[in-house]
Amino acid sequence: MSDLGPTCALHPDRPSQGTCAHCGTFSCGSCLGWLGGRQICITCKDEGRVAIYGIPWEQRDQLGLFTAWARTAGMLYTQPVQFFRKVDPYGPIGGAVLFAAISGLWLALLYLTLVTVVGALLGLAIAFGGSNWDPSIAIVVAIVGVVYTIVPPLSLVLGGFIWGLVHHVVMLLAGGASKGLGATARVALFTSPIQLFQFVPCLNYVAWAWYLPVMGIGYTQVHEQSGGKSAAGILLPVLGCCFCYIGLYAFIFAVEGL
Ligand SMILES: [Zn+2]
Ligand SMILES: [Zn+2]
């Protein structure tokens, strides 16, 4: 018996092929399966102890990229708690990066349209004004167009990682964030359909008041931690920034007062 090494909890005559990622039980090959990127035992699966993950974005091969994006964003907008319950904390990060990049693509298209319209109007105004067309104007319009196309997807992706890292460190200090940095980053990246509103004039403050609580819901669900720890992760860095600004302004006033 003992020369078999650890044996399956359900089949003592079979050697263990690994442990369940949820309950840690030694299990044989036929008692272990994959669920949301984790090896889970048959007992945990049958008793429903583990969540079955799966958001529409993970079916993008069948649904198509844009349908999958729209369904995922729709679920995030309307039922954030259920949405993040279905986000796999151990899932691959690449899919979440692609998702955030497509969120930025809508803004890029909007900006590109605006730049094209403004450029065309400028061209018409110059043509009808009788002045000579200066090629440098076209170059400026083209540069603005390129920058506004690249910036939204890039900033949503980079922002997801920066937010995720900052929040993760603070949540770790608060005793949370048990599922790893990847889980935090995935939440931050999957809130990109709300974050994109912060680039729309007049809506930027509304976006803030919307995506920060949704991020909190996400962290609470994926890390299975208290709302307080999620709130600490999100609010303490904001408070820190406020103090930095106040300090900066105090410094400027002090210097100007000299
Ligand atoms: Zn198990
Ligand atoms: Zn077994």
Coordinates of N, CA and C in Angstrom, one line a residue, residues 19 31 122 158 182 205 231:
T19 N -3.6 16.6 -7.0 CA -4.6 17.0 -6.0 C -5.6 18.0 -6.6
C31 N -10.7 10.6 -11.5 CA -11.4 11.5 -10.6 C -11.1 12.9 -10.7
L122 N -12.0 71.8 -42.4 CA -10.9 72.7 -42.5 C -10.4 72.9 -44.0
L158 N -3.0 49.5 -20.9 CA -2.0 49.8 -19.9 C -2.6 50.2 -18.6
G182 N -2.9 38.1 -11.6 CA -3.6 37.9 -12.9 C -5.1 38.1 -12.7
Y205 N -16.6 62.1 -15.3 CA -16.8 61.9 -13.8 C -17.8 60.8 -13.5
A231 N -12.7 47.7 -1.3 CA -12.8 49.1 -1.2 C -11.5 49.7 -0.8

